[in-house]
Short mmCIF file of C-alpha atoms and ligand atoms in Angstrom, two decimals:
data_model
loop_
_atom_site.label_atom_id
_atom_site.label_comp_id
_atom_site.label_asym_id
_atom_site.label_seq_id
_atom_site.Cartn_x
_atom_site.Cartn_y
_atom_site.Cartn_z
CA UNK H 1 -33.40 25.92 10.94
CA UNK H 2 -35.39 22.68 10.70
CA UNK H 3 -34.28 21.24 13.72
CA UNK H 4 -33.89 24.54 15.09
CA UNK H 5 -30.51 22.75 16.44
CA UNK H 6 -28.64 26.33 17.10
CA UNK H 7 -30.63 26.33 19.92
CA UNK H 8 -30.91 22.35 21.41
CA UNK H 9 -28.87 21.28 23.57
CA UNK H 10 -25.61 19.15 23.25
CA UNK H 11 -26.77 15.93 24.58
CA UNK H 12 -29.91 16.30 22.11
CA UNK H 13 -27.20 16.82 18.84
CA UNK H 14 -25.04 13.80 19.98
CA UNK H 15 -28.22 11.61 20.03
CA UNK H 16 -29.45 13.25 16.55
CA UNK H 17 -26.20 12.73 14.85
CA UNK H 18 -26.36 9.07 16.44
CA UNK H 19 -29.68 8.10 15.15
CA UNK H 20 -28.87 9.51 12.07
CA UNK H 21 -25.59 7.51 11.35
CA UNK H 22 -27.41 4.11 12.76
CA UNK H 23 -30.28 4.95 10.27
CA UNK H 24 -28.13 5.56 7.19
CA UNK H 25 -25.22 3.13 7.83
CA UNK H 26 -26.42 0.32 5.33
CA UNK H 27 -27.23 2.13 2.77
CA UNK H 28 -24.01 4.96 3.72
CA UNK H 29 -21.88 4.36 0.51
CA UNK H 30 -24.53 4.11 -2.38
CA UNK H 31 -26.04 7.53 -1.03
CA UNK H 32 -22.68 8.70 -1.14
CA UNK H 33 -22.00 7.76 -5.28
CA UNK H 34 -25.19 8.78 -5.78
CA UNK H 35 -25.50 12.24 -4.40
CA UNK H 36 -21.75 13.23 -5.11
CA UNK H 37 -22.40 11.46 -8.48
CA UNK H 38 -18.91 9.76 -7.79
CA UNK H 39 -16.91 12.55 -7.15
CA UNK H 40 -16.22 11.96 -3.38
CA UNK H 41 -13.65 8.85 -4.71
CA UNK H 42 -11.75 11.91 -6.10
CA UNK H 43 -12.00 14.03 -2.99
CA UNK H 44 -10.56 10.99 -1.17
CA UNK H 45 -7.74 10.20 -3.38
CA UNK H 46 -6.73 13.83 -3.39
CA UNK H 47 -6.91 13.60 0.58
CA UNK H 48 -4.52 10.57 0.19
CA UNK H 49 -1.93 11.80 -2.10
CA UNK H 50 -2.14 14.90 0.18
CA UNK H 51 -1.50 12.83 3.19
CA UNK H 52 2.37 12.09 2.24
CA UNK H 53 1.54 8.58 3.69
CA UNK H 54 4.98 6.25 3.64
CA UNK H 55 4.88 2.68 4.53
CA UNK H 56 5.44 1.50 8.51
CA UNK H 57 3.13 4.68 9.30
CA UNK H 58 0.38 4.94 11.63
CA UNK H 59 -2.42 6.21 10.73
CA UNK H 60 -6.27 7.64 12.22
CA UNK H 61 -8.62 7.74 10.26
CA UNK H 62 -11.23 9.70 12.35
CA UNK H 63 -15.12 9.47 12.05
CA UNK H 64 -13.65 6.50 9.54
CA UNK H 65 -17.13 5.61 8.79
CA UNK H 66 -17.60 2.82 6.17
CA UNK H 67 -13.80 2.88 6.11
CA UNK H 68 -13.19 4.32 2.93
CA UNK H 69 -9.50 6.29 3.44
CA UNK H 70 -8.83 3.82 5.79
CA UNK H 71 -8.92 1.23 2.73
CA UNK H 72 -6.21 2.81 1.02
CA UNK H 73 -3.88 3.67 3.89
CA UNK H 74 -3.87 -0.22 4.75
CA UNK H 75 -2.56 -1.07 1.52
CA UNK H 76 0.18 2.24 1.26
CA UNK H 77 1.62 1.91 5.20
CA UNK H 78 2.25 -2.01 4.30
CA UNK H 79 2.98 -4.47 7.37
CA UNK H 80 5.05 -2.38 9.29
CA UNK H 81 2.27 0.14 9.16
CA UNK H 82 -0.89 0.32 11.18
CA UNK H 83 -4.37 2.25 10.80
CA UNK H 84 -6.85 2.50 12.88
CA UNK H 85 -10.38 3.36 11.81
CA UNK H 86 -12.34 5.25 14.40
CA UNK H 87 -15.76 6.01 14.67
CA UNK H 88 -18.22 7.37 17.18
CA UNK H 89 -21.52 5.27 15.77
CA UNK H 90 -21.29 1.40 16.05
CA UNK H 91 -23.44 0.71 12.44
CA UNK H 92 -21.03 2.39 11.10
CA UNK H 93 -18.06 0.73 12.12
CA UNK H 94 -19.71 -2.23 11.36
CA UNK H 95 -20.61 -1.37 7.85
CA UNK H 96 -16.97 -0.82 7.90
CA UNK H 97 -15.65 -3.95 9.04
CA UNK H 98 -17.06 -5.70 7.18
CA UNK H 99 -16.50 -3.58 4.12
CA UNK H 100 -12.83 -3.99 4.59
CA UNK H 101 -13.12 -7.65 5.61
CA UNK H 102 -14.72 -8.57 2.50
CA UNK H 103 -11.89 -6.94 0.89
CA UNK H 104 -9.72 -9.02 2.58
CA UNK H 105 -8.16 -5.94 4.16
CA UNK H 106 -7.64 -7.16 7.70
CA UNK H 107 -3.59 -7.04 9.02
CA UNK H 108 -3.03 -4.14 9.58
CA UNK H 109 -6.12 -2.29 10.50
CA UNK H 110 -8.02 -1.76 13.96
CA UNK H 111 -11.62 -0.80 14.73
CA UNK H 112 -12.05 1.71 17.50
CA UNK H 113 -15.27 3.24 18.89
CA UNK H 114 -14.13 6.77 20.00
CA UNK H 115 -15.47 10.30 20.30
CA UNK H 116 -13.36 12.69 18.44
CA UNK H 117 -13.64 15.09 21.85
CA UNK H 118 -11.86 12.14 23.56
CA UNK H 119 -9.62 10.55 22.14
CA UNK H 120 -8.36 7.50 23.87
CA UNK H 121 -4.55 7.00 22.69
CA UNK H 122 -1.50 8.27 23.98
CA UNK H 123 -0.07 11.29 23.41
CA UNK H 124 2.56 11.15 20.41
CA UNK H 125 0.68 8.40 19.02
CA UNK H 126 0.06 9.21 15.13
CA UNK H 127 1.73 10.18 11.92
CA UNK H 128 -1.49 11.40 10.23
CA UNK H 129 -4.94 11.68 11.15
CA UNK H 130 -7.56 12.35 8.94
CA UNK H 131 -11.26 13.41 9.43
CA UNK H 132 -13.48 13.20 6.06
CA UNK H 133 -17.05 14.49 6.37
CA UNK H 134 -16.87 13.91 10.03
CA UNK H 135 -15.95 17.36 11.61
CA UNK H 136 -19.04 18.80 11.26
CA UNK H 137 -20.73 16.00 12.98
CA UNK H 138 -19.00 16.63 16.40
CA UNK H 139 -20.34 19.12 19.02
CA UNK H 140 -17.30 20.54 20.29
CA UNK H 141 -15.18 20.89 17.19
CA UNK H 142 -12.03 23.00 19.30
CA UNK H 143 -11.98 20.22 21.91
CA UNK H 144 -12.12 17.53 19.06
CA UNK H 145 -8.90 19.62 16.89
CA UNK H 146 -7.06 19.80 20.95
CA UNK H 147 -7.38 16.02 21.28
CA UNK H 148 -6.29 15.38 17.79
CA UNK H 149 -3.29 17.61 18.00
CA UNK H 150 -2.51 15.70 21.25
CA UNK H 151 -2.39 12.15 19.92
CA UNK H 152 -0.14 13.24 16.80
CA UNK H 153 3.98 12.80 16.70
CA UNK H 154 6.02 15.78 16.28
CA UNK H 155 5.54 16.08 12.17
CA UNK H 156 2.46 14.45 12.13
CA UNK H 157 -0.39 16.62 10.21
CA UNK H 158 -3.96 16.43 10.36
CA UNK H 159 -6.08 16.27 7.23
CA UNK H 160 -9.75 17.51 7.46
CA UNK H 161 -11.66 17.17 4.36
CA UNK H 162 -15.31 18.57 4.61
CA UNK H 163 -17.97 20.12 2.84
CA UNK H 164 -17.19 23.99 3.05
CA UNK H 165 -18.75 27.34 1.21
CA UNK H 166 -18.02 27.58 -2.55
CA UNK H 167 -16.71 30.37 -3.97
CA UNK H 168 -18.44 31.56 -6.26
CA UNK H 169 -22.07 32.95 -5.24
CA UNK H 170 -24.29 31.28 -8.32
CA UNK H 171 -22.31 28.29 -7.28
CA UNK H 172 -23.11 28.65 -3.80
CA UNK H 173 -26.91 29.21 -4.68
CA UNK H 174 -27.17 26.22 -6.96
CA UNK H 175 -25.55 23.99 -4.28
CA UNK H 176 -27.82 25.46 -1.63
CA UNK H 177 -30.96 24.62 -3.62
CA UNK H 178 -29.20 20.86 -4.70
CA UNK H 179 -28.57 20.61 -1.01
CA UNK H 180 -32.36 21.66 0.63
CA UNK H 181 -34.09 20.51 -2.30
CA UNK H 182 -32.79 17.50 -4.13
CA UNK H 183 -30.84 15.83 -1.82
CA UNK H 184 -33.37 15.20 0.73
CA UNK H 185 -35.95 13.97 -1.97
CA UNK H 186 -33.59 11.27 -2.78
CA UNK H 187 -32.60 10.17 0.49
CA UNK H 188 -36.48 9.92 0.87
CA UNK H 189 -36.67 8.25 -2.27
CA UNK H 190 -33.59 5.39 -2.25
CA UNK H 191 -32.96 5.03 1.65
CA UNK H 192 -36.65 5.94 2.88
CA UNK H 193 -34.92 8.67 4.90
CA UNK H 194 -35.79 12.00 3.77
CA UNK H 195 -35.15 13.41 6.96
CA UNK H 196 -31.31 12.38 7.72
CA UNK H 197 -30.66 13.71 4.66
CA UNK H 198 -32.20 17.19 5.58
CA UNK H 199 -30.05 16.95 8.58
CA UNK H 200 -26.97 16.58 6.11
CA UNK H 201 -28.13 19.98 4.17
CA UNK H 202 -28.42 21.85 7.78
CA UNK H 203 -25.15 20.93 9.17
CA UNK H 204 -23.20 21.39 5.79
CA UNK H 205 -24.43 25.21 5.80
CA UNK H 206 -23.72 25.09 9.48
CA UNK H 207 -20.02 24.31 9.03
CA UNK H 208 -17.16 26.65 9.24
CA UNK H 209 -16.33 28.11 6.11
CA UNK H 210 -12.47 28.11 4.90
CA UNK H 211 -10.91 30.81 6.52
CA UNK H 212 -12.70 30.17 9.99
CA UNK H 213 -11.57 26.39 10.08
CA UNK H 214 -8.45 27.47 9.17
CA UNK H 215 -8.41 29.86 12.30
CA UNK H 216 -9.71 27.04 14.77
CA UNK H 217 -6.67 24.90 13.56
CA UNK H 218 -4.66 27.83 14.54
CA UNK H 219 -6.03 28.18 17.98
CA UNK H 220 -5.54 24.45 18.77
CA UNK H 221 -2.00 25.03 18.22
CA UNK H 222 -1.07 23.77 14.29
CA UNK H 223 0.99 25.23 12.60
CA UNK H 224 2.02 25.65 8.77
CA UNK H 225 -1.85 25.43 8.24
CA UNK H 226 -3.75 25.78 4.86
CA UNK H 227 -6.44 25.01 2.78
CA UNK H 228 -7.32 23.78 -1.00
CA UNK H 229 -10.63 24.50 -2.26
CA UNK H 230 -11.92 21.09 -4.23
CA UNK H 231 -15.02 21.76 -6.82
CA UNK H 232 -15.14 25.29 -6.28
CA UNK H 233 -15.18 25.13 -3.01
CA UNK H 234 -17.73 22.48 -2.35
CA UNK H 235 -15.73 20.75 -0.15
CA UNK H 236 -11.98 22.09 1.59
CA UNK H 237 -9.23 20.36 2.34
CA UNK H 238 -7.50 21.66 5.25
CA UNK H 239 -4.07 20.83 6.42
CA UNK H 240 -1.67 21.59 9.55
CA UNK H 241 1.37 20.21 10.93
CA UNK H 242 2.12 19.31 14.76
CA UNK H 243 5.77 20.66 15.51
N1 LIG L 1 -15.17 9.38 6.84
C1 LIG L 1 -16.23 8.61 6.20
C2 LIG L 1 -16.35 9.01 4.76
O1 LIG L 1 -15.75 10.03 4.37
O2 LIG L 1 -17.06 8.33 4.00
C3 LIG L 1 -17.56 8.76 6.94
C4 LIG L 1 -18.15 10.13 7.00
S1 LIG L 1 -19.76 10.18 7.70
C5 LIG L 1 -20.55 11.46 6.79
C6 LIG L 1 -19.50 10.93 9.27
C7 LIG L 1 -19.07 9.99 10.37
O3 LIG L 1 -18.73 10.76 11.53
C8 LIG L 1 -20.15 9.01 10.82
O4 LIG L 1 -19.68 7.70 10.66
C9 LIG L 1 -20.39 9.38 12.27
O5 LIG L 1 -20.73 8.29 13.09
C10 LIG L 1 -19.06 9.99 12.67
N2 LIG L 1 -19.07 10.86 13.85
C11 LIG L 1 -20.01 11.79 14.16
N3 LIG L 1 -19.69 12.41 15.31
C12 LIG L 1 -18.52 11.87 15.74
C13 LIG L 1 -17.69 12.08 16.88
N4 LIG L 1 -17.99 13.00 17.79
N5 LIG L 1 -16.57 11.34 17.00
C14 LIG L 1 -16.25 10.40 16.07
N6 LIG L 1 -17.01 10.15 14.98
C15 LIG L 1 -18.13 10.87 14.81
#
């Protein structure tokens, strides 16, 4: 691959993903519009509804980013609820705080800087966590699904939504060539960074596809687990239960 990062070590992804997350934080959610054209907002709404979110929950939203899901679970848990946005990268939780602040969204939500691998909360902790485009940013993705499965309730469920492998093969081919191609030219293009955006392309075809996420939920112990395939397969959204 480009980076070659099949074969780097650990320490030398964690500091990739880092500098690539402080250099696109600012500029994070107009990339985002622009190289979904949009259709992320309907990703995340479907990840939402999906969620089964009731007021007084608590909710983690992992990898939280610019705060985005997080947004909308603050104003469907209500004041008895609480949701905390979690992020490894500190531009990024700042680009979210102040996202949400601006917004006015502020009583119920709390900014934690966490690994996913290490999650520090109790055991029991959480009614729903989600992940959204962050999975595939951590190194150790069955120690990251083990702590998550930890810090849920008994019923709580886990929502991953991520880029996965579309089903269709002229599908998968156009996407391939959008993702090496295009997308890299316009990071270069509107955020000057041509190369975090090649990093984006890598680890997307890196990912898991379906079935094998699917699996790794299994083996870190959820159960009921499944998958919907959102624009053909673009992105997944896969769900499991803690019993
Ligand atoms: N969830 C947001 C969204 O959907 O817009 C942000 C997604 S962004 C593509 C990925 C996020 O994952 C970044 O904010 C990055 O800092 C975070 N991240 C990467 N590795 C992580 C880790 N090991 N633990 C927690 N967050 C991590």
């Amino acid at each position: 691959t480009h980076f070659g990062y099949k074969t780097i070590e650990k320490a030398d992804k964690i500091s990739m993903v880092a500098g690539v997350f402080h250099s696109v934080a600012k500029q994070y959610d107009v990339m985002n519009d622009l190289m979904s054209f949009g259709i992320h907002r309907l990703w995340k709404r479907f990840t939402i509804d999906a969620s089964g979110v009731r007021p007084g929950n608590t909710v983690l939203d992992l990898a939280g980013g610019t705060g985005d899901l997080t947004a909308k679970f603050s104003q469907l848990v209500g004041r008895e609820g609480k949701v905390i946005l979690a992020d490894i990268n500190s531009s990024m939780l700042n680009v979210g705080r102040d996202k949400l602040r601006d917004k006015g969204l502020v009583q119920n939500i709390e900014y934690v800087q966490a690994n996913a691998e290490y999650l520090p909360f109790e055991e029991n902790t959480f009614d729903i966590v989600t992940i959204a485009f962050g999975l595939r940013n951590v190194t150790d993705k069955d120690k990251a699904l083990r702590s998550i499965y930890s810090v849920l309730k008994p019923g709580g469920r886990l929502l991953i939504l991520e880029f996965s492998k579309p089903e269709h093969e002229l599908l998968n081919k156009a996407y391939d060539f959008y993702s090496f191609n295009i997308l890299p030219k316009i990071g270069e293009l509107v955020a000057k960074d041509g190369e975090s955006y090649q990093y984006l392309a890598e680890s997307i075809r890196m990912h898991p596809d379906q079935e094998t996420l699917k699996s790794m939920m299994d083996n870190a112990g959820f159960e009921q687990t499944s998958f919907k395939n959102l624009t053909g397969g673009v992105v997944a959204l896969h769900k499991g239960y803690k019993f």
